[in-house]
Tab-separated table of C-alpha atoms in Angstrom:
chain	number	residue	atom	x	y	z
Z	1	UNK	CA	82.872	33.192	29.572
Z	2	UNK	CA	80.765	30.461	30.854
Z	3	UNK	CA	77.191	31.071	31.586
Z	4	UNK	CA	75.190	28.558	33.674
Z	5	UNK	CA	71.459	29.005	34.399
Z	6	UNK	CA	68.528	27.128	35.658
Z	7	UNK	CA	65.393	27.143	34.116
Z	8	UNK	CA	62.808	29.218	36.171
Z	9	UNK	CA	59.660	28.515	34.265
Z	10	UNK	CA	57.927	26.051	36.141
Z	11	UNK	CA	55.489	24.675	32.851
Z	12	UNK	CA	58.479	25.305	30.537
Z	13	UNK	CA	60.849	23.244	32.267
Z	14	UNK	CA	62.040	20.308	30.615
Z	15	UNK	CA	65.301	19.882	32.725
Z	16	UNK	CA	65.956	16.135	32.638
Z	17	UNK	CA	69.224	14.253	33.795
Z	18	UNK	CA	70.254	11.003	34.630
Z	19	UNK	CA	70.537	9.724	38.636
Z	20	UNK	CA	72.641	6.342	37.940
Z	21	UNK	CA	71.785	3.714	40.158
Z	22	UNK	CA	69.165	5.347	42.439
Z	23	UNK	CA	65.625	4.658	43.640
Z	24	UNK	CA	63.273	7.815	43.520
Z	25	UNK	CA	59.995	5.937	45.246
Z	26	UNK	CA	59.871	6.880	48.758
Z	27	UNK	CA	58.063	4.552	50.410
Z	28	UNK	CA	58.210	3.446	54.443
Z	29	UNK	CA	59.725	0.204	54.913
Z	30	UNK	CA	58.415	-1.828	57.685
Z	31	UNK	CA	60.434	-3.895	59.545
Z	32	UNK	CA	60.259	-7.650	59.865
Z	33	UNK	CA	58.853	-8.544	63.482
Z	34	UNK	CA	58.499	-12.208	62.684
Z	35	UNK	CA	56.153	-13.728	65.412
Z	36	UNK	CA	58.341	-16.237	68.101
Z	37	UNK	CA	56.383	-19.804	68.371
Z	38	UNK	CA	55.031	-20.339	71.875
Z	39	UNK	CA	55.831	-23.916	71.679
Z	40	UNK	CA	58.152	-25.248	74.541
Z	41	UNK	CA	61.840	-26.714	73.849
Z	42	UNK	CA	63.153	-30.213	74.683
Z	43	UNK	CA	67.080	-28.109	75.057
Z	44	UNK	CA	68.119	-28.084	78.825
Z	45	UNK	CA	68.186	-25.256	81.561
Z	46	UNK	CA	72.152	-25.123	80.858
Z	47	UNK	CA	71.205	-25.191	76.733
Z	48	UNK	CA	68.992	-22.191	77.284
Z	49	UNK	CA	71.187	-20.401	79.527
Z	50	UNK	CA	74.318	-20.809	77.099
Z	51	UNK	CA	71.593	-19.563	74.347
Z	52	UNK	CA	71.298	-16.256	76.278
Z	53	UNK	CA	74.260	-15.501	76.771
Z	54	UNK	CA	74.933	-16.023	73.072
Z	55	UNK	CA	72.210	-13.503	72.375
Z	56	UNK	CA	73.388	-11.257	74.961
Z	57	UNK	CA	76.686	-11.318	73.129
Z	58	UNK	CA	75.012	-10.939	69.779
Z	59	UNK	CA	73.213	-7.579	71.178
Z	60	UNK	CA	76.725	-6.229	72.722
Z	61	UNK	CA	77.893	-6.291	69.083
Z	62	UNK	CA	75.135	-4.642	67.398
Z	63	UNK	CA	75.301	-1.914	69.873
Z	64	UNK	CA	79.276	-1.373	69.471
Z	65	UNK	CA	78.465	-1.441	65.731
Z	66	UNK	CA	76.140	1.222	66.080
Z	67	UNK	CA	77.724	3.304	68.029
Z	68	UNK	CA	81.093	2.796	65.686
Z	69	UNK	CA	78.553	4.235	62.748
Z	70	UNK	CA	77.670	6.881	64.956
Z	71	UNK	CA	80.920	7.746	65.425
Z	72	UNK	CA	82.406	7.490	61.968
Z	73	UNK	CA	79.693	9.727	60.551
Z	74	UNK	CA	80.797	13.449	60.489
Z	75	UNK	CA	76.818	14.719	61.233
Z	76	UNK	CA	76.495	15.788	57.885
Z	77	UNK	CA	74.638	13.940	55.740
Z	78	UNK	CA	73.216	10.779	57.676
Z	79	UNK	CA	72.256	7.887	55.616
Z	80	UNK	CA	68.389	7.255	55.834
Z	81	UNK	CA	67.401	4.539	57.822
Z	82	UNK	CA	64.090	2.859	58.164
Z	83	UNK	CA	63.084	4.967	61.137
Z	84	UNK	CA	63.842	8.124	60.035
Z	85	UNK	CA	61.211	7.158	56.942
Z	86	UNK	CA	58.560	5.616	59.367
Z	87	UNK	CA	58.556	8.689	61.289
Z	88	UNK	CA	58.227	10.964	58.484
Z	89	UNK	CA	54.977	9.659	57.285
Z	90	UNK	CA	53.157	11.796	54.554
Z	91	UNK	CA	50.237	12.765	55.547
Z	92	UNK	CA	48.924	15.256	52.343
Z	93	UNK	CA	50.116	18.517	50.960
Z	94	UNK	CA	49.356	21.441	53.283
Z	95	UNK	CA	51.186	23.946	51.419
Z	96	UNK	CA	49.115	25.901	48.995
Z	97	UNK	CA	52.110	26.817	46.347
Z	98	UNK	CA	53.588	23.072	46.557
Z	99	UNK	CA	49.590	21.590	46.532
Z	100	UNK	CA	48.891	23.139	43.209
Z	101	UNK	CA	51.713	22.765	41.882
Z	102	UNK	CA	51.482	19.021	42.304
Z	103	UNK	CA	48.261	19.096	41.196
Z	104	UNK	CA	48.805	20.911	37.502
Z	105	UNK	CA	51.666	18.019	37.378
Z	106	UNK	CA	49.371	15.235	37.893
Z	107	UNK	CA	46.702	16.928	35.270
Z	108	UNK	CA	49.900	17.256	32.893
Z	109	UNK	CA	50.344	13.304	33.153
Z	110	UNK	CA	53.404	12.854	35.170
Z	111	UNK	CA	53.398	10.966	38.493
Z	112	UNK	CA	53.984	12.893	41.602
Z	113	UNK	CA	55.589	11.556	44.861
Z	114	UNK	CA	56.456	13.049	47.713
Z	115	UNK	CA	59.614	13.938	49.282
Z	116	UNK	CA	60.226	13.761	53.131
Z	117	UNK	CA	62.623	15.997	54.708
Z	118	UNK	CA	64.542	12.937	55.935
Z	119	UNK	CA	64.503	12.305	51.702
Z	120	UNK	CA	66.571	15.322	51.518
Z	121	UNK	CA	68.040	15.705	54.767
Z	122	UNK	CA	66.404	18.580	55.463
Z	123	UNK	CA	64.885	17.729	59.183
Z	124	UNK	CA	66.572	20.324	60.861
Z	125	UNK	CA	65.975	23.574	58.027
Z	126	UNK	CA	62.587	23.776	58.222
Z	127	UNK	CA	61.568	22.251	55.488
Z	128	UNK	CA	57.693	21.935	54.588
Z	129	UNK	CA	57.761	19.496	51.459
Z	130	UNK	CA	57.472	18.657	48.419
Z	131	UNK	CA	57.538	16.560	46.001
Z	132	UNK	CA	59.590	14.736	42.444
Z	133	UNK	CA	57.571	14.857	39.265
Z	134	UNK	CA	58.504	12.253	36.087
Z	135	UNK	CA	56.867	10.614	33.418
Z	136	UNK	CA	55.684	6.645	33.519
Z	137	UNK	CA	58.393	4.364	32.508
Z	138	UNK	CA	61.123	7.362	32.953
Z	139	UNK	CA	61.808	7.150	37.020
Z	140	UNK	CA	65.161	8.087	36.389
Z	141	UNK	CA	64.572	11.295	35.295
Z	142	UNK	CA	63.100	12.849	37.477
Z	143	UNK	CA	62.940	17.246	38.277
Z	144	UNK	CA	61.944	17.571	42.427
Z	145	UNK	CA	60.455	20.943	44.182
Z	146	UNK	CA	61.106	21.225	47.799
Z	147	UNK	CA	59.885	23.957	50.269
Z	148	UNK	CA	61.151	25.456	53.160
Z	149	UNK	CA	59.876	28.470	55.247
Z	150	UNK	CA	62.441	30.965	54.279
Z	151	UNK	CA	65.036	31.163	51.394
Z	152	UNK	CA	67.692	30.870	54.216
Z	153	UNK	CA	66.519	27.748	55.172
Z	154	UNK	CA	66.898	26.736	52.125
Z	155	UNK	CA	70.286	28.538	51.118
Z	156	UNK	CA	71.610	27.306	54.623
Z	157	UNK	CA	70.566	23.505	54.116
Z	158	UNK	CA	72.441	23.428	50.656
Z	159	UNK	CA	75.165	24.927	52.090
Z	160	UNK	CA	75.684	22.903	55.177
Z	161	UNK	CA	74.459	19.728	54.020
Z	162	UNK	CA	74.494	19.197	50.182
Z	163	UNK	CA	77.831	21.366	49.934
Z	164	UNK	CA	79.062	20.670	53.010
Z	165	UNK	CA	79.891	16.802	52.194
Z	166	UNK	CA	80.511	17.293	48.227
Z	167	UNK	CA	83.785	16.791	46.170
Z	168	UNK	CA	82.555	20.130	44.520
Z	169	UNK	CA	80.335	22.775	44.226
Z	170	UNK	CA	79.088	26.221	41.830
Z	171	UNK	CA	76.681	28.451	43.850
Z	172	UNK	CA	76.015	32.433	43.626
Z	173	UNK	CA	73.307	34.784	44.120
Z	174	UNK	CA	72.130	35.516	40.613
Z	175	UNK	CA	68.841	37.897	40.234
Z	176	UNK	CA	67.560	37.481	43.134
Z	177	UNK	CA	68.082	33.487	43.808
Z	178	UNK	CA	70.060	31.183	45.335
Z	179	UNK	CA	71.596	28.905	42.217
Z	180	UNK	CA	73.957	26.005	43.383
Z	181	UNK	CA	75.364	23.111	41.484
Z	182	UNK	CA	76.343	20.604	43.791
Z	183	UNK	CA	78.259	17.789	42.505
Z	184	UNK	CA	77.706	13.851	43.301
Z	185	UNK	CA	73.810	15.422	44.546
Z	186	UNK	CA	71.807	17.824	42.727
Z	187	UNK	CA	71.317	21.574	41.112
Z	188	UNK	CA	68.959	23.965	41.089
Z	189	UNK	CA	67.942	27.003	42.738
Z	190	UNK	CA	65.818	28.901	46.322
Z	191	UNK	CA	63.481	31.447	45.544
Z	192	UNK	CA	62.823	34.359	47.400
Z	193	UNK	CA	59.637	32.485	48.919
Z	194	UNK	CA	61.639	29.812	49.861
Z	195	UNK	CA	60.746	27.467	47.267
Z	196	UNK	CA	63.840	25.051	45.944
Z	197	UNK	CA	63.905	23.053	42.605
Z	198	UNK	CA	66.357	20.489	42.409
Z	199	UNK	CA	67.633	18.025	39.676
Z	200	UNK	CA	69.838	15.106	39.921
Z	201	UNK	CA	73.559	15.862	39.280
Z	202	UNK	CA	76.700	13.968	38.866
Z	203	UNK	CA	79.367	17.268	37.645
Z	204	UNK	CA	80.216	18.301	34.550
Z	205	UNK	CA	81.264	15.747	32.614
Z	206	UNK	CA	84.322	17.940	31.349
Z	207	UNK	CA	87.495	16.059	30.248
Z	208	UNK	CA	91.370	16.393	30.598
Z	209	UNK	CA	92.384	16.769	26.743
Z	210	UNK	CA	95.609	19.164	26.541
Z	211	UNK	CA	99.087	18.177	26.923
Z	212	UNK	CA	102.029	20.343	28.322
Z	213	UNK	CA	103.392	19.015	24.646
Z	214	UNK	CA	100.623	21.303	22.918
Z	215	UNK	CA	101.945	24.659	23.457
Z	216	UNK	CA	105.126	26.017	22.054
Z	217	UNK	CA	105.087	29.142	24.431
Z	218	UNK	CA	107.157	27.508	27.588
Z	219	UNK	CA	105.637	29.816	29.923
Z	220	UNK	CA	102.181	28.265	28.908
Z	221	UNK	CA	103.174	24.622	28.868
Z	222	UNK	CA	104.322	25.332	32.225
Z	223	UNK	CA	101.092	26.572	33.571
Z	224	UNK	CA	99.317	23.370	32.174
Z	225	UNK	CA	101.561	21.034	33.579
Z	226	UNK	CA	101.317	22.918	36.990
Z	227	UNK	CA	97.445	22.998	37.027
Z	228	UNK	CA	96.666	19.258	36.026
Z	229	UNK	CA	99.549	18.718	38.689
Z	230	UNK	CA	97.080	20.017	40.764
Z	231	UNK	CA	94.036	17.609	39.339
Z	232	UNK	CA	92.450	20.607	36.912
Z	233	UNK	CA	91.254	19.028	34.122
Z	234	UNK	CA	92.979	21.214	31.279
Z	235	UNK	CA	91.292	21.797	27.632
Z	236	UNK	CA	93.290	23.720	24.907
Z	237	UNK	CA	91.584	27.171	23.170
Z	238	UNK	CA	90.641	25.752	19.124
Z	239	UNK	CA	91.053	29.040	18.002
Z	240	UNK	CA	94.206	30.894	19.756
Z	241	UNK	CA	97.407	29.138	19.768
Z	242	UNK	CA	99.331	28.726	23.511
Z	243	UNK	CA	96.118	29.664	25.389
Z	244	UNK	CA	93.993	27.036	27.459
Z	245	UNK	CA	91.593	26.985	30.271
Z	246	UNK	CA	91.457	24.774	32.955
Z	247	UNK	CA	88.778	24.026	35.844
Z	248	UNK	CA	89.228	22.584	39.297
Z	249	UNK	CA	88.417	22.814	42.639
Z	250	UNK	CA	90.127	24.987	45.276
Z	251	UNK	CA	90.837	24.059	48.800
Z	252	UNK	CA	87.315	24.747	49.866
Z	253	UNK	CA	85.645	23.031	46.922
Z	254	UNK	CA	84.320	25.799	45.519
Z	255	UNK	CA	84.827	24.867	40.878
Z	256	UNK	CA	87.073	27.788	39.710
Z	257	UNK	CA	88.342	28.477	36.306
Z	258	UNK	CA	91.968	29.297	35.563
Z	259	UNK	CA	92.072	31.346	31.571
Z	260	UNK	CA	96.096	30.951	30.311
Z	261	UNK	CA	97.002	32.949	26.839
Z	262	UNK	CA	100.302	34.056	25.530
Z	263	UNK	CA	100.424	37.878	23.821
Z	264	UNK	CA	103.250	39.407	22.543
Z	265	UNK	CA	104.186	41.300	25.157
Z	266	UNK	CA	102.639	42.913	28.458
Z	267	UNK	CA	101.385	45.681	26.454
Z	268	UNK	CA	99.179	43.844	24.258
Z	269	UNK	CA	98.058	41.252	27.445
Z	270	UNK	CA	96.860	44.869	29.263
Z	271	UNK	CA	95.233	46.395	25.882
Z	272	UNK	CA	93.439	42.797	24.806
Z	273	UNK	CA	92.072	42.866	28.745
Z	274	UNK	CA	91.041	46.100	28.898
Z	275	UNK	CA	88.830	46.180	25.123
Z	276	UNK	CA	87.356	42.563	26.566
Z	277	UNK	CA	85.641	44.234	29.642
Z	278	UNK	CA	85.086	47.591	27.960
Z	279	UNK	CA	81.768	47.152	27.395
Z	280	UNK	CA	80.943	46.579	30.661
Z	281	UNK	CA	80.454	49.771	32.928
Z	282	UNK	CA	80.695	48.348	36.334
Z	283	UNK	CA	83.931	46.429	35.287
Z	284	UNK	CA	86.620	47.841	36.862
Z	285	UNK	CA	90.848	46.696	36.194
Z	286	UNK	CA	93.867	47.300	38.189
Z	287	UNK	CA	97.096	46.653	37.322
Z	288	UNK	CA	100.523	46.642	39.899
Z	289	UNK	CA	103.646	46.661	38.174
Z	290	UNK	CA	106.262	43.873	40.415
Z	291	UNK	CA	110.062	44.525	40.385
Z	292	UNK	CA	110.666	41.532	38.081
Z	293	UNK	CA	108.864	42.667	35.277
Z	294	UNK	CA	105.416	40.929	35.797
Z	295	UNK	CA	102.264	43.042	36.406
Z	296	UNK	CA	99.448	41.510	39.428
Z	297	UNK	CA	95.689	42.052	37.916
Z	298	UNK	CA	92.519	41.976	39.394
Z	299	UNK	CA	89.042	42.477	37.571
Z	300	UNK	CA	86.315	43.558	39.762
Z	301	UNK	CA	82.748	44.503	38.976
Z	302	UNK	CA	78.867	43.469	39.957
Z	303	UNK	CA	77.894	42.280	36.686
Z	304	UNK	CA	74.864	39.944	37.958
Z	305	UNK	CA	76.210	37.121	35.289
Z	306	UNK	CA	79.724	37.021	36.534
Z	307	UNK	CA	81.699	35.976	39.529
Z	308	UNK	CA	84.260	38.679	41.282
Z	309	UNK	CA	86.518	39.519	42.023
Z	310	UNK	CA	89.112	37.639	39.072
Z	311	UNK	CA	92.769	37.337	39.837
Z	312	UNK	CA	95.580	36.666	38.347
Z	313	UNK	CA	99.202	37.748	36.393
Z	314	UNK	CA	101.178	38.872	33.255
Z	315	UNK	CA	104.329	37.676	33.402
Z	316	UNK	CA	107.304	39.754	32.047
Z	317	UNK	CA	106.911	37.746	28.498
Z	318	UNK	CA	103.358	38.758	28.314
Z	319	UNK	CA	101.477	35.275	29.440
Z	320	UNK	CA	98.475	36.552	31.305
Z	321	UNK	CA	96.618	33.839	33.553
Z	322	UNK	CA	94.004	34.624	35.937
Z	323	UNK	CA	91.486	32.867	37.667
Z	324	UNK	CA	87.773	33.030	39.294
Z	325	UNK	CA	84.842	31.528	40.624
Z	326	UNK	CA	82.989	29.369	38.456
């Protein structure tokens, strides 16, 4: 079983990855003004007046354009523009927690900048600030610390935000904190004091390497074909024989896991289960017998490292797949 978590140490953490393509400096862009000259034209009344109306016509289209943008954007995530940066002028840390910590960063030799809410996107979650910390030379890699008044705020800007506009996304409430992997934007977790640390990320990196050719059980091969089918990327067990697991997305985005193995018979699917989770006290399996043969299964428990509840099937031949939140 999978087990992702983030680094909570705040010396300790060494937590770098890679932001392809992307400027960290936050700086406010002025815009060009560029003086007019006062000097007077030799053009005609009707030159000038032609003139006008080609700048009047020039302004008509930047204002359709901008409202087309307006409309095509969902209100999620808006792109930054140079206003929303001019207007969200640092001015100093005023938090205490975010001040010191920037501080012992700057001691420890890596540059500290600060990051706007309009950075993030965070204008309307009562954010506070914060900052991105990296050493000279590595920009790239980069670790950031945000805060916001509340962990809500926090939890509710990742979730309508961050998650809301991603092609995928991990998040749970493990010991006490918010975690969240976010693809195509970042991961990290909210602490109880409403304090966020975020790193850049792009997803997991994990590959589509089985074949429906790989298995010999049919019931198996069957399963893979139907689960890439449905763009999981697939990866065959190196130790059991007919047995995979695959991870996707569902229909709300949310990375699940789907675990495929072929036993003997439903007997030793339902003994193999049971001895896996035996251990674990809280874990609790049911099994419903269908007319055809097959028996339903769900796992259930509050284990704080795993997600419930897990779902899935044995068919008649003994091929248990189930699946669960990543």
């Amino acid at each position: 079983m999978k087990k992702i978590n983030i680094i909570k140490t705040l010396i300790a953490l060494i937590l770098v990855m890679l932001l392809a393509g992307s400027s960290i400096a936050v700086t406010a862009c002025g815009k060009d003004g560029g003086s007019k000259s006062g000097k007077r034209s030799s053009k005609t009344e009707d030159d000038e007046d032609d003139e006008d109306d080609e700048d009047d016509e020039d302004e008509k289209d930047k204002d359709d354009k901008k409202d087309k943008d307006d409309k095509d954007d969902d209100g999620g995530n808006k792109p930054i523009s140079d206003d929303d940066i001019i207007d969200d002028v640092f001015t100093g840390y005023s938090d205490n927690t975010i001040k010191l910590m920037a501080e012992q960063y700057e001691e420890m030799g890596y540059t500290v900048e600060p990051v706007t809410a309009s950075f993030l996107g965070a204008n309307d979650y009562n954010y506070v600030e914060g900052f991105i910390m990296y050493l000279e030379g590595q920009e790239e890699y980069y670790i950031g610390w945000a805060k916001f008044e509340t962990e809500e705020d926090g939890e509710a800007f990742v979730k309508d935000v961050w998650i809301r506009n991603c092609t995928g996304f991990i998040d749970r409430e493990m010991y006490g904190m918010y975690e969240y992997f976010v693809d195509g934007y970042f991961a990290g977790s909210v602490g109880y004091d409403g304090l966020m640390e975020f790193i850049p990320y792009e997803g997991d990196g994990r590959e589509n390497t089985a074949n429906p050719e790989d298995f010999s059980d049919p019931a198996v091969a069957a399963f893979c074909k139907e689960y890439q089918d449905k763009g999981f990327k697939v990866e065959a067990d190196s130790v059991y024989d007919n047995s995979f697991r695959a991870y996707g997305v569902d229909s709300d985005k949310r990375h699940m896991i789907v675990e495929c193995r072929a036993y003997a018979d439903v007997d030793t699917a339902k003994e193999t289960l049971n001895s896996y989770y035996d251990y674990l006290s809280t874990v609790e399996i049911t099994y419903t017998d269908n007319s055809d043969g097959s028996v339903d299964v769900v796992i259930d428990g509050d284990e704080a490292y795993m997600i419930f509840p897990m779902t899935g099937t044995i068919t008649a031949d003994g091929v248990l797949i189930y699946t669960y939140a990543e």
